[in-house]
Tab-separated table of C-alpha atoms and ligand atoms in Angstrom:
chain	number	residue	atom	x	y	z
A	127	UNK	CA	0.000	0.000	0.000
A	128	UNK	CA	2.832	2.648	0.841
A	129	UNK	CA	4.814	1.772	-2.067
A	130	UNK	CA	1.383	2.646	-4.175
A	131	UNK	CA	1.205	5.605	-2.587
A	132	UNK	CA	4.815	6.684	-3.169
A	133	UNK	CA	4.162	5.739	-6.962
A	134	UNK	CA	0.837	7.961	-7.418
A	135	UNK	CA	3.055	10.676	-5.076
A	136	UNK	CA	5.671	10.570	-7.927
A	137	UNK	CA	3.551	10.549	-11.027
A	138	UNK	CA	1.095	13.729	-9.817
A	139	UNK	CA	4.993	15.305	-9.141
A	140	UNK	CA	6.031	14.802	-13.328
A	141	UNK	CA	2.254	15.667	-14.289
A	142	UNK	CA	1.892	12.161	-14.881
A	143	UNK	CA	-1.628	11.005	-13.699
A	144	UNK	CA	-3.885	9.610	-16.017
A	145	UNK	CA	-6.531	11.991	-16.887
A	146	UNK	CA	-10.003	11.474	-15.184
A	147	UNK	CA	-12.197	10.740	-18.312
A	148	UNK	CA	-15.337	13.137	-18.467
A	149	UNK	CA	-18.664	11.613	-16.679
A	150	UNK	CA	-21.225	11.392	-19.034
A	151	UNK	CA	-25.523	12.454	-18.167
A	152	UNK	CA	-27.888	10.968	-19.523
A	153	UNK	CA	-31.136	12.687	-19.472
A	154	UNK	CA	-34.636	11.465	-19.950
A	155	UNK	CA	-38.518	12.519	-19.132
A	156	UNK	CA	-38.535	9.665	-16.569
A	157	UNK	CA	-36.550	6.890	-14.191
A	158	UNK	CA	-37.758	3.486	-12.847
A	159	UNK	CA	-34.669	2.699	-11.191
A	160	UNK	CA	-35.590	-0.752	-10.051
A	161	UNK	CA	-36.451	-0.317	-6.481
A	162	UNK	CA	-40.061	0.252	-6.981
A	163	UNK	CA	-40.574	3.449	-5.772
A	164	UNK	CA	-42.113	6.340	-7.850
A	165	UNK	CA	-40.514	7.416	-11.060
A	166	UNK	CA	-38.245	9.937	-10.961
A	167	UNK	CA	-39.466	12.750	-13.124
A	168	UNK	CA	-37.481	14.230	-15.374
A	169	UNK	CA	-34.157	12.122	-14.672
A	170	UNK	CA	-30.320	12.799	-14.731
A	171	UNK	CA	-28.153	9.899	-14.376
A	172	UNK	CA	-24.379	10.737	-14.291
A	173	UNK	CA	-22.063	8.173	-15.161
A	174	UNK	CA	-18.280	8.032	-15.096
A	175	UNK	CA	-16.005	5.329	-16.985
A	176	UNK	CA	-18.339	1.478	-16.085
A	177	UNK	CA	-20.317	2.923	-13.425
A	178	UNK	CA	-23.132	5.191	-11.989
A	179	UNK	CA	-21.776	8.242	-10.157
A	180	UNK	CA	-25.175	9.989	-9.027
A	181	UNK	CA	-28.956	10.355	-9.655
A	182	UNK	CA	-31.544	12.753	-9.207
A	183	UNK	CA	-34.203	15.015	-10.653
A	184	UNK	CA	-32.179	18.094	-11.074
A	185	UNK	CA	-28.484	17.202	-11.024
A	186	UNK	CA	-26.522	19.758	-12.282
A	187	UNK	CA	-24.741	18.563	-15.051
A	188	UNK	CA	-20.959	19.241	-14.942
A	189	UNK	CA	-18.710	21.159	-16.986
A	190	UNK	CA	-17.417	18.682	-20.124
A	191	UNK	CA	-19.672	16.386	-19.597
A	192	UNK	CA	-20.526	14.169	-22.197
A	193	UNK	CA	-24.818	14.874	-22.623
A	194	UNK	CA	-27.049	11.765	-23.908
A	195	UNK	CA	-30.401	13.655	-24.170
A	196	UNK	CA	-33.164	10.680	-24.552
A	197	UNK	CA	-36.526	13.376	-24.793
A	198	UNK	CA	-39.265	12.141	-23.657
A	199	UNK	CA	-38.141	8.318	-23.017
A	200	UNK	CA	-38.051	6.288	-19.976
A	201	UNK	CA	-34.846	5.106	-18.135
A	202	UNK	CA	-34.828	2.100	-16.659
A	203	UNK	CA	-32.116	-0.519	-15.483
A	204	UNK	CA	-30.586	-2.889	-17.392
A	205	UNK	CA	-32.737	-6.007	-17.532
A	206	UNK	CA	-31.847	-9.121	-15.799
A	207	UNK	CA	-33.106	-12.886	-17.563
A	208	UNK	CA	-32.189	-15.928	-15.047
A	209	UNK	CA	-32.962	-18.652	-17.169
A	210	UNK	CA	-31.474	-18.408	-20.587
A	211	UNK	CA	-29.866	-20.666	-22.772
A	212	UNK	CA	-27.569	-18.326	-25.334
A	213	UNK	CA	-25.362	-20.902	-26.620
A	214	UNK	CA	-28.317	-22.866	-28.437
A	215	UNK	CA	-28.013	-23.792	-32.165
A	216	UNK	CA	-32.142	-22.724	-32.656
A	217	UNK	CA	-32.776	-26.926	-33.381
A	218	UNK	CA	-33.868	-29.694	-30.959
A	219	UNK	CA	-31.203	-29.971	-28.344
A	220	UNK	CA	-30.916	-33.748	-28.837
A	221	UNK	CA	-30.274	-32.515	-32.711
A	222	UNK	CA	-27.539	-30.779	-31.491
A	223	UNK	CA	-25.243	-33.584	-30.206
A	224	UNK	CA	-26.205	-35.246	-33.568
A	225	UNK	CA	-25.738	-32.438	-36.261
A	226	UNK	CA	-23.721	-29.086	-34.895
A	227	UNK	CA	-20.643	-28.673	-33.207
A	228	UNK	CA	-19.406	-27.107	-30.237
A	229	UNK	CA	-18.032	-24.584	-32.340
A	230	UNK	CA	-21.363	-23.807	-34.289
A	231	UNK	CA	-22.754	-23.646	-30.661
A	232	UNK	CA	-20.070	-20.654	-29.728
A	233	UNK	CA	-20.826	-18.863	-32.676
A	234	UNK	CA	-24.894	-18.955	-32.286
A	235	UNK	CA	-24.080	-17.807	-28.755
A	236	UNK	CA	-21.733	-14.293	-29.588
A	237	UNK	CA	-24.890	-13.775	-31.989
A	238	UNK	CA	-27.605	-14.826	-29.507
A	239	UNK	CA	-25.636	-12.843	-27.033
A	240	UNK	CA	-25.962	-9.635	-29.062
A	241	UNK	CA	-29.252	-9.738	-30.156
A	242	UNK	CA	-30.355	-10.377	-25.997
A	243	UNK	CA	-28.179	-7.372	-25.005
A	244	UNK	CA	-29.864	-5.345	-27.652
A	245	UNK	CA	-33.114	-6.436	-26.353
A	246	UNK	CA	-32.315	-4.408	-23.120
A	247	UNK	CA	-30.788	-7.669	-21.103
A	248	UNK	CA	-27.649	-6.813	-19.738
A	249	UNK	CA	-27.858	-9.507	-17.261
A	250	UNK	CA	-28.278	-13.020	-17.619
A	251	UNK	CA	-27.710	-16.240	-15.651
A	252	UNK	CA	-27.364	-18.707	-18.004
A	253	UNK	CA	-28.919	-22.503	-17.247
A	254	UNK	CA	-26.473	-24.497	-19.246
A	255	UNK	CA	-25.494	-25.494	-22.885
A	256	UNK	CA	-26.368	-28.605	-24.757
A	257	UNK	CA	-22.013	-28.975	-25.655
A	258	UNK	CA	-20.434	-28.870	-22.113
A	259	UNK	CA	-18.686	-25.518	-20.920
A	260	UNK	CA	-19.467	-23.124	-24.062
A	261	UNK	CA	-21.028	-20.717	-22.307
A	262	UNK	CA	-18.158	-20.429	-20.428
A	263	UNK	CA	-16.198	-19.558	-23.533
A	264	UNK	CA	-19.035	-16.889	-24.182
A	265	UNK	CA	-18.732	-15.700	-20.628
A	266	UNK	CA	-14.959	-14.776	-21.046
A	267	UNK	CA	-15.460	-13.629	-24.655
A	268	UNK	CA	-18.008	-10.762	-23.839
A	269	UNK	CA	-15.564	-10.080	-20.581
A	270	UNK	CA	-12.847	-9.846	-22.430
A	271	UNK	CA	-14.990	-7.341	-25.045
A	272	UNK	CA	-14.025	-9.673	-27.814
A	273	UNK	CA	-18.311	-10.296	-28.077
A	274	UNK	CA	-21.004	-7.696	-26.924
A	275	UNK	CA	-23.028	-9.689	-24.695
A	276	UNK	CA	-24.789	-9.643	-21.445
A	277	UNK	CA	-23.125	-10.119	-17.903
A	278	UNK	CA	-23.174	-13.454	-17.984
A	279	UNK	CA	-23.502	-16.327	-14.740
A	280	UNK	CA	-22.957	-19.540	-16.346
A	281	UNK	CA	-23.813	-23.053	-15.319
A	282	UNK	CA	-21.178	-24.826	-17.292
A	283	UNK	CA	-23.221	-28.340	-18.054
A	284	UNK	CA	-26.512	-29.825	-16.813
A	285	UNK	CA	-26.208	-32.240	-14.211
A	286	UNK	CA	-28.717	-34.929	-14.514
A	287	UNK	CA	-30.037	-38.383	-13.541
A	288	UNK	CA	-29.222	-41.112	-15.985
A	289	UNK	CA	-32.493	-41.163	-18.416
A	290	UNK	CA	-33.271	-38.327	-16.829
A	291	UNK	CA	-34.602	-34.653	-18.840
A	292	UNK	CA	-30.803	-34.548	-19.161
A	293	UNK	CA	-30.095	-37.208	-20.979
A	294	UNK	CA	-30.890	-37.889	-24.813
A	295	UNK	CA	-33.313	-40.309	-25.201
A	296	UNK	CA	-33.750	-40.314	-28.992
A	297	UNK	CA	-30.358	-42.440	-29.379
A	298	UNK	CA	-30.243	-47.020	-29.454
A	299	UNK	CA	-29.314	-47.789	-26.261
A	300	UNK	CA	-25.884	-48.810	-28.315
A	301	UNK	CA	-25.559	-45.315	-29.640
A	302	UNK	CA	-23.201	-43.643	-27.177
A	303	UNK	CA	-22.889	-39.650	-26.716
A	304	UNK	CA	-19.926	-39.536	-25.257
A	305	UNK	CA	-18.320	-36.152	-24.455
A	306	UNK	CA	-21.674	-35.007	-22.827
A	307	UNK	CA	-20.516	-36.279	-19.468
A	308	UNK	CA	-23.761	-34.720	-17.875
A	309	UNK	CA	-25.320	-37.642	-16.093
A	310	UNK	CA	-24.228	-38.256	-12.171
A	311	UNK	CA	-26.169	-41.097	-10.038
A	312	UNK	CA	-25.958	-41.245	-6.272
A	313	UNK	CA	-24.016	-38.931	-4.183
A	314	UNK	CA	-20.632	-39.821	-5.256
A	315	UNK	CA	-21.488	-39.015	-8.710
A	316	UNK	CA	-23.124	-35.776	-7.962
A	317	UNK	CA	-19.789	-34.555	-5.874
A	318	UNK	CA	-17.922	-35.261	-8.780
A	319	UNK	CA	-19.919	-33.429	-11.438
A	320	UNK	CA	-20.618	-30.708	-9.716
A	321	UNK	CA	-16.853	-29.930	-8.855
A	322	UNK	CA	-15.868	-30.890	-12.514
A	323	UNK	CA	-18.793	-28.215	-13.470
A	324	UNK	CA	-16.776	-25.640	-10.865
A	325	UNK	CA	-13.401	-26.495	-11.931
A	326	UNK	CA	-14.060	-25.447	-15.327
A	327	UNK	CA	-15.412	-22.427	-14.837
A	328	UNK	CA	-19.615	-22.809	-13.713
A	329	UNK	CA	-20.141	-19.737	-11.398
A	330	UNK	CA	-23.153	-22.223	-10.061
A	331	UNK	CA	-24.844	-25.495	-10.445
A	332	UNK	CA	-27.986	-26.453	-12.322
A	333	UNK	CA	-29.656	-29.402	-11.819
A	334	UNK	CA	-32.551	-30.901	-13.098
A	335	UNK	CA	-34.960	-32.431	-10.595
A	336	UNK	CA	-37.845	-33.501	-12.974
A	337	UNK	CA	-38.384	-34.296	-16.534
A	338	UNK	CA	-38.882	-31.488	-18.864
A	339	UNK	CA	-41.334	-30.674	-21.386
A	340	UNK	CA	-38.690	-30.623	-24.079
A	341	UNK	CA	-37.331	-34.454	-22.939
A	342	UNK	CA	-38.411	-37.508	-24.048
A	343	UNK	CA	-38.737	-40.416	-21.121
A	344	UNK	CA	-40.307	-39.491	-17.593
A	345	UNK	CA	-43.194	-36.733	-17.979
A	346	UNK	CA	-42.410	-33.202	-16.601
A	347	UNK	CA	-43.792	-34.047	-13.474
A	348	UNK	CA	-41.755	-37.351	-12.426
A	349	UNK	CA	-39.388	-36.520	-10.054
A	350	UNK	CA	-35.805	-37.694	-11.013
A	351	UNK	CA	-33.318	-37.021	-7.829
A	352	UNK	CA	-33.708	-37.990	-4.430
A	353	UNK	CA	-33.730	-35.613	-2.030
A	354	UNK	CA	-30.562	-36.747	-0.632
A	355	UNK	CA	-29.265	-36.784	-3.900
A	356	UNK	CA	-30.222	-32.663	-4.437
A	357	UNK	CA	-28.823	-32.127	-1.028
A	358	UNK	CA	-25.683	-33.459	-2.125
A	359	UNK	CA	-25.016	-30.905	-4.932
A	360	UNK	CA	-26.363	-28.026	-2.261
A	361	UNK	CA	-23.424	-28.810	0.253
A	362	UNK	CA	-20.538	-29.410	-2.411
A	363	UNK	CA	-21.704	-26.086	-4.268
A	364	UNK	CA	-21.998	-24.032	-1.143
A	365	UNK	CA	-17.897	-25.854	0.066
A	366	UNK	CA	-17.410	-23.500	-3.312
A	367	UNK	CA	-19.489	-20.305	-2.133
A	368	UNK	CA	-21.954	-21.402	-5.412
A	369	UNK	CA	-25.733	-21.787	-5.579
A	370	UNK	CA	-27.322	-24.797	-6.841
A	371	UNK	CA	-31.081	-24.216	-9.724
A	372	UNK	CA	-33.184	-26.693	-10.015
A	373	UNK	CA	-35.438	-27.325	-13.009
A	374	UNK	CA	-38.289	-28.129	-11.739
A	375	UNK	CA	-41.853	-29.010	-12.876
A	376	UNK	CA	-43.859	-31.754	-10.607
A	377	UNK	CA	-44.717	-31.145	-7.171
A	378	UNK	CA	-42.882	-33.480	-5.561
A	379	UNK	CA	-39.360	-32.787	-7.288
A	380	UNK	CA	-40.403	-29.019	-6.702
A	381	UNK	CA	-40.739	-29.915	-2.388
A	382	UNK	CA	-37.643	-32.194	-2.756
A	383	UNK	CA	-35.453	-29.141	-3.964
A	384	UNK	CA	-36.824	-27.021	-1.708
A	385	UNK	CA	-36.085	-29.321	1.253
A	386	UNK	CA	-32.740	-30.045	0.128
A	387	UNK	CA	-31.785	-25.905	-0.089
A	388	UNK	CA	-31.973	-25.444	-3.960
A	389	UNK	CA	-31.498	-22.195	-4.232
A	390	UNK	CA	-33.734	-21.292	-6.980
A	391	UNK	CA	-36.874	-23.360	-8.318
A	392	UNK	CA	-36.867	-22.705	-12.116
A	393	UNK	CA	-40.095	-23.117	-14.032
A	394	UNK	CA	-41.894	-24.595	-10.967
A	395	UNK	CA	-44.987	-25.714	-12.863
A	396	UNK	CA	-46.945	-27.864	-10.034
A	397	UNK	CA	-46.710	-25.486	-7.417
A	398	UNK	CA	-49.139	-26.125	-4.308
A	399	UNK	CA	-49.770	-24.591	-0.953
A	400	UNK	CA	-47.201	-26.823	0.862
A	401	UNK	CA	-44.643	-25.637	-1.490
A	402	UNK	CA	-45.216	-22.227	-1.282
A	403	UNK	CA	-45.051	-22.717	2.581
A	404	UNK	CA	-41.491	-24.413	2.276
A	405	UNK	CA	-40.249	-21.995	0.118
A	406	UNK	CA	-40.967	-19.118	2.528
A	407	UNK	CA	-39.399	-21.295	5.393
A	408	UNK	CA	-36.036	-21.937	3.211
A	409	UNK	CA	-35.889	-18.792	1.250
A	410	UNK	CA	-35.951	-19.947	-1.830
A	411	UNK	CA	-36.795	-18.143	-5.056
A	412	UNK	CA	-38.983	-18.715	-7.913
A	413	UNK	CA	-37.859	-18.494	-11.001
A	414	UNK	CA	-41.256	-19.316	-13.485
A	415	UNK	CA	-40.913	-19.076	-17.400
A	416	UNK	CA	-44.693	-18.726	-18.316
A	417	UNK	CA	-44.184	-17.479	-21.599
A	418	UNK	CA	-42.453	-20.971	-23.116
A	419	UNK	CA	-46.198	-22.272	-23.523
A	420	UNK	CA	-46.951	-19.764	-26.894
A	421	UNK	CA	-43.517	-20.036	-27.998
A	422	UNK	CA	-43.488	-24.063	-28.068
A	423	UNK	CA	-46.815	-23.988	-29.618
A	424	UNK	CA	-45.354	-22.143	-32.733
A	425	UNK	CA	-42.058	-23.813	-32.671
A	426	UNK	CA	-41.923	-25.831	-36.048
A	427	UNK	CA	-38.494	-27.721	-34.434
A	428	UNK	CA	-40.826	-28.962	-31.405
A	429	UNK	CA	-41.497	-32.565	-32.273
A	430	UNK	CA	-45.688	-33.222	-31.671
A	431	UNK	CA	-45.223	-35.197	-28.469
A	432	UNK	CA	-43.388	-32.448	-26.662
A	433	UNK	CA	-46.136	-29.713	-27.931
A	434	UNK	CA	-48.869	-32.301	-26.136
A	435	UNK	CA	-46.513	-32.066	-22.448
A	436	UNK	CA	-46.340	-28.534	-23.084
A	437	UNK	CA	-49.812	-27.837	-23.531
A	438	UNK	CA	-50.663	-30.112	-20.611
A	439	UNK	CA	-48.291	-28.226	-18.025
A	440	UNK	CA	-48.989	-24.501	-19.246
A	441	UNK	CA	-52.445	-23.816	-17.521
A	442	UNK	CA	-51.102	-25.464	-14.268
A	443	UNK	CA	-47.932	-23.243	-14.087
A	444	UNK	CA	-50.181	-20.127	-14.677
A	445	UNK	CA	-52.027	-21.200	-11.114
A	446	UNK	CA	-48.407	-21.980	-9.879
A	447	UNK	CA	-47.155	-18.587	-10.624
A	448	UNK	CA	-50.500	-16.961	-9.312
A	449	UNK	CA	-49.985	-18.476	-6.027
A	450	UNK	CA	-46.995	-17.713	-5.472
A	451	UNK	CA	-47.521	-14.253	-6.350
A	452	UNK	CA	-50.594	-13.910	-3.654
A	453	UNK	CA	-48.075	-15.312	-1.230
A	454	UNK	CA	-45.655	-12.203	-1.662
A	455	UNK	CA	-42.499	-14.571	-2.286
A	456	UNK	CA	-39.411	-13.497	-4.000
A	457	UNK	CA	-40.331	-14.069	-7.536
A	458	UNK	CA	-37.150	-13.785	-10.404
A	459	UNK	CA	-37.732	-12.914	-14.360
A	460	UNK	CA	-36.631	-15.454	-16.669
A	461	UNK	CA	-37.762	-16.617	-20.043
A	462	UNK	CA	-35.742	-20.228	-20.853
A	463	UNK	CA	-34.871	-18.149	-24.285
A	464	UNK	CA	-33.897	-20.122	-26.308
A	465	UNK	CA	-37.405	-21.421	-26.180
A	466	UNK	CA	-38.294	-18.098	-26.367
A	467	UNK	CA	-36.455	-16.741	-29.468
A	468	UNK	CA	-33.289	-14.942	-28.030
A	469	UNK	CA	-34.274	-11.210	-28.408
A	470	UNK	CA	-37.923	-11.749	-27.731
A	471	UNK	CA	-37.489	-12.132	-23.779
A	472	UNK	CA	-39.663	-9.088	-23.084
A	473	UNK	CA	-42.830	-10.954	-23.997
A	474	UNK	CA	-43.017	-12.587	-20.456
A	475	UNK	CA	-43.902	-8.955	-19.177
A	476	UNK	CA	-46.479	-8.986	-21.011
A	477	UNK	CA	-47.520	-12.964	-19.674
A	478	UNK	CA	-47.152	-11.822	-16.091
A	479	UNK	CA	-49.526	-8.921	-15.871
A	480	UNK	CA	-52.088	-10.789	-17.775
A	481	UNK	CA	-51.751	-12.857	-14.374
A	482	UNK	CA	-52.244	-10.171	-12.505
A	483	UNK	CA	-48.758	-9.050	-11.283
A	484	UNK	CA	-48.790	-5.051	-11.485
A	485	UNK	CA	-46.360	-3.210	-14.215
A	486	UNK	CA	-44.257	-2.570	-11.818
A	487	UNK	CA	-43.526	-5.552	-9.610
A	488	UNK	CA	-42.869	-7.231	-13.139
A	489	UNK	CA	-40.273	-4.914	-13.726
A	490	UNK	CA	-38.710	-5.055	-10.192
A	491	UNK	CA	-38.854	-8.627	-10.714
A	492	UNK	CA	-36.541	-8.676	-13.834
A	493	UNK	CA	-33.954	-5.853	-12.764
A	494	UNK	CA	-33.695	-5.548	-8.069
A	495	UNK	CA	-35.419	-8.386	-7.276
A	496	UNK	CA	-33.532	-10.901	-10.109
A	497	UNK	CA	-30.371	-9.075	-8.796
A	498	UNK	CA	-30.750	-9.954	-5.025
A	499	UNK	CA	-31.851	-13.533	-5.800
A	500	UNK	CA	-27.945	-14.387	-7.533
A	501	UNK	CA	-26.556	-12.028	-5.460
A	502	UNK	CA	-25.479	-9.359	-7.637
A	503	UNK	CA	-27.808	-6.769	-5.473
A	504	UNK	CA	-24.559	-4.759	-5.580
A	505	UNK	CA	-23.614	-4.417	-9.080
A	506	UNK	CA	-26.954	-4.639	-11.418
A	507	UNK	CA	-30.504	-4.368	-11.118
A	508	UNK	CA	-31.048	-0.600	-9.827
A	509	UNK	CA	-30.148	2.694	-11.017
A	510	UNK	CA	-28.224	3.736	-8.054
A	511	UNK	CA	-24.225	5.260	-7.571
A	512	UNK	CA	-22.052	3.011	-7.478
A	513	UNK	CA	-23.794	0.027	-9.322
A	514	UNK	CA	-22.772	-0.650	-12.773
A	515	UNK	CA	-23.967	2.237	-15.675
A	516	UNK	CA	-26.459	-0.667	-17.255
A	517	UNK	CA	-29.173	1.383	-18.282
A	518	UNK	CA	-31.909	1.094	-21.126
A	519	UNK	CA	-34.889	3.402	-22.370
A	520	UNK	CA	-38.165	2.858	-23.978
A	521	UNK	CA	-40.317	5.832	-25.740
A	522	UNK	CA	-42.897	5.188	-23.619
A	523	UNK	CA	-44.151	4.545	-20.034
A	524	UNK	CA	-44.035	1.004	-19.382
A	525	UNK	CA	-46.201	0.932	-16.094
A	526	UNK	CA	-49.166	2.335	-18.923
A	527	UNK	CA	-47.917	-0.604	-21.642
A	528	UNK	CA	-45.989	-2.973	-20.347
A	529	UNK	CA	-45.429	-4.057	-23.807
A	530	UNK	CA	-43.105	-0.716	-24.454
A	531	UNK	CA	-40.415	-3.481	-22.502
A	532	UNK	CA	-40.507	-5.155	-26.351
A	533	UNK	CA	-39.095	-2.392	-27.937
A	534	UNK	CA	-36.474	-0.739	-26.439
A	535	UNK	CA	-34.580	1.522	-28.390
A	536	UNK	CA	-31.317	2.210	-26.254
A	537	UNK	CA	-28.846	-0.017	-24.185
A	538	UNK	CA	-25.803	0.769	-22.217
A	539	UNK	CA	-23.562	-1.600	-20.347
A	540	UNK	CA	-21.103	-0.319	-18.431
A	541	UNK	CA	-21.136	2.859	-19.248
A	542	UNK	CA	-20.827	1.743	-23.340
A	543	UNK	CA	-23.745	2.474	-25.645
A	544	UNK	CA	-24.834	-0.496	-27.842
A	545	UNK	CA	-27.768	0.408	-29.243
A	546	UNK	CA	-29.180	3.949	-29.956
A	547	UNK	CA	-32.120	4.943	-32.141
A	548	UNK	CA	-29.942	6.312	-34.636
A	549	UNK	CA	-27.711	3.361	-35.557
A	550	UNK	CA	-28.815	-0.229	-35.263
A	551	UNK	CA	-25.451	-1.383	-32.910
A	552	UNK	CA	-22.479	0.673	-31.472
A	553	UNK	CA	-19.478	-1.818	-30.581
A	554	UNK	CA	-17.273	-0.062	-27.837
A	555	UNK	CA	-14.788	2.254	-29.069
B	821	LIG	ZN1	-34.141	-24.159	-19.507
């Protein structure tokens, strides 16, 4: 520390001190800065290099400063998706293993990527690739500023139960897959995937409890890990500081999480009162993707027997999501793009205050709220000094038409404009 301070003592004596760069304010009719409060009305934000310096009403607006004068828009934070899956090819993820590479898989992602952060996302926690560890590669590419991208949590792999939601089920039995070394069995076998998962770079654990609606085998509701199996992945996760997501769809896989200390129950389809009570007694959050039901239902590359689970599970999850809303529980924004075309994520706004959540508790639920629940409350989610300068705008007031959340016409991440209604994408400079 003294040696720093003799260095910056000697560089400010030769004139040698990097110059501070100029802040930048960005000015717009209105904020919803995440927290749920009132809008602020008209809105300065002041931002200097990656992050947010101050807010207010009437900030004076210092000398040099760089101006971004949005008019009459709305400012709101960047948006935050927990349940994405960038790195998809756009066919059947048992295709995949059969027909792309891993390399095809990067590429769809840097593109995927863009096309989310454009959408105003400038957060995502990503639920795991169909080839092993490429969202990791995306992770450090849009880091690095090599992609533009979201802020990116990755899960690395699936870990799953062997003919499990996880596991392709489309091959012979003598037809072998054999780098997607995603199944684990038992407790031994969970330890060991979920620290191969961490050693290669997963900043947390997915695991899938149930079947899925996009598997063949077991229906969505079957549960497919013990308890004591889930438990397992909780305690070796948390040895790394990690969280454990389930996928979850039946009841019983949904309690069985919960029990074991999932941190997150994503989809959460068969939700009933028992649930909701054990989720408020372990804090866990919900993480429901209502809007999957219309998007399967037009998906051409959704074989016909996956359409019928889908269509079976999507008025139950609509109750599910409704109950847990009356309860007041923490309740996360996600989509499960790409199920969802990538780009499109917005349209579960418009899903969740058809259920009756209000304007704005949908949007605290996809910026503060999705924040807290991976524990980035710090660095994304509100418009606040000090947290990263992630900020978006629509032309209109989305607690009027939510649907405004579709077409946002300006994104910054970290301080960097990417999209602007002048010019279709901005890379950084
Ligand atoms: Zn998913």
């Amino acid at each position: 520390m003294k040696q720093l301070f003799a260095i910056a003592a000697l560089a400010a004596a030769f004139g040698a001190q990097p110059p501070v760069p100029p802040p930048t304010a960005v000015r717009a009719a209105r904020l919803i800065d995440g927290r749920g409060g009132a809008p602020i009305a008209p809105a300065v934000v002041l931002i200097r290099g990656e992050r947010i310096e101050a807010v207010g009403a009437n900030l004076p607006i210092p000398a040099g400063a760089r101006i971004i004068d949005l008019g009459g828009a709305t400012l709101l934070p960047g948006l935050i998706d927990l349940h994405t899956h960038l790195t998809s090819t756009g066919v059947h993820w048992e295709d995949e293993l059969l027909k792309t590479t891993p390399g095809q898989a990067a590429l769809h992602g840097a593109r995927n990527a863009m096309v989310t952060l454009q959408a105003g996302f400038t957060t995502c926690r990503d639920m795991g690739p169909t080839w092993p560890y490429t969202d990791i590669d995306l992770r450090k590419a849009i880091d690095e500023g090599v992609v533009p991208g979201p802020r990116l949590m990755v899960a690395g792999n699936y870990v799953s139960a062997t003919g499990g939601a996880g596991d392709a089920r489309q091959f012979s039995i003598f037809v072998d897959v054999p780098i997607v070394r995603n199944l684990a069995d038992g407790p031994d076998e969970i330890r060991k995937a979920v620290r191969t998962n961490l050693k290669a770079g997963a900043d947390f654990i997915k695991i899938l409890a149930t079947g899925a609606v996009l598997s063949k085998g077991t229906p969505p509701g079957a549960q497919q890990y013990t308890e004591d199996e889930l438990r397992v992945a909780v305690e070796e996760a948390a040895r790394w500081g990690r969280h454990v997501a389930a996928h979850a769809h039946g009841t019983d896989g949904i309690k069985a999480a919960i029990r074991a200390g999932i941190h997150t129950i994503d989809h959460g389809s068969m939700m009933d009162d028992e649930a909701v009570a054990l989720m408020r007694t372990h804090h866990t959050a919900f993480v429901p993707t209502l809007y999957t039901s219309e998007s399967i239902a037009a998906d051409p590359n959704v074989p016909e027997s996956e359409k019928a689970r889908s269509k079976q599970i999507a008025a139950v999850k609509d109750k599910s999501f409704q109950l847990v809303l009356k309860a007041g529980l923490p309740i996360g924004f996600a989509t499960d793009a790409a199920v969802v075309p990538h780009g499109q994520n917005a349209r579960e706004f418009g899903m969740r205050v058809r259920l009756g959540q209000s304007p704005m508790d949908a949007i605290v639920s996809a910026t503060r709220a999705a924040a807290e629940i991976i524990g980035w409350g710090d660095r994304v989610g509100t418009v606040e000094a000090q947290r990263f300068a992630d900020l978006i705008a629509v032309s209109g007031d989305p607690l009027r038409d939510i649907t405004e959340l579709e077409r946002v016409t300006w994104v910054m991440k970290g301080g960097i404009v990417y999209k602007d209604p002048q010019s279709a994408i901005r890379h950084p400079q």
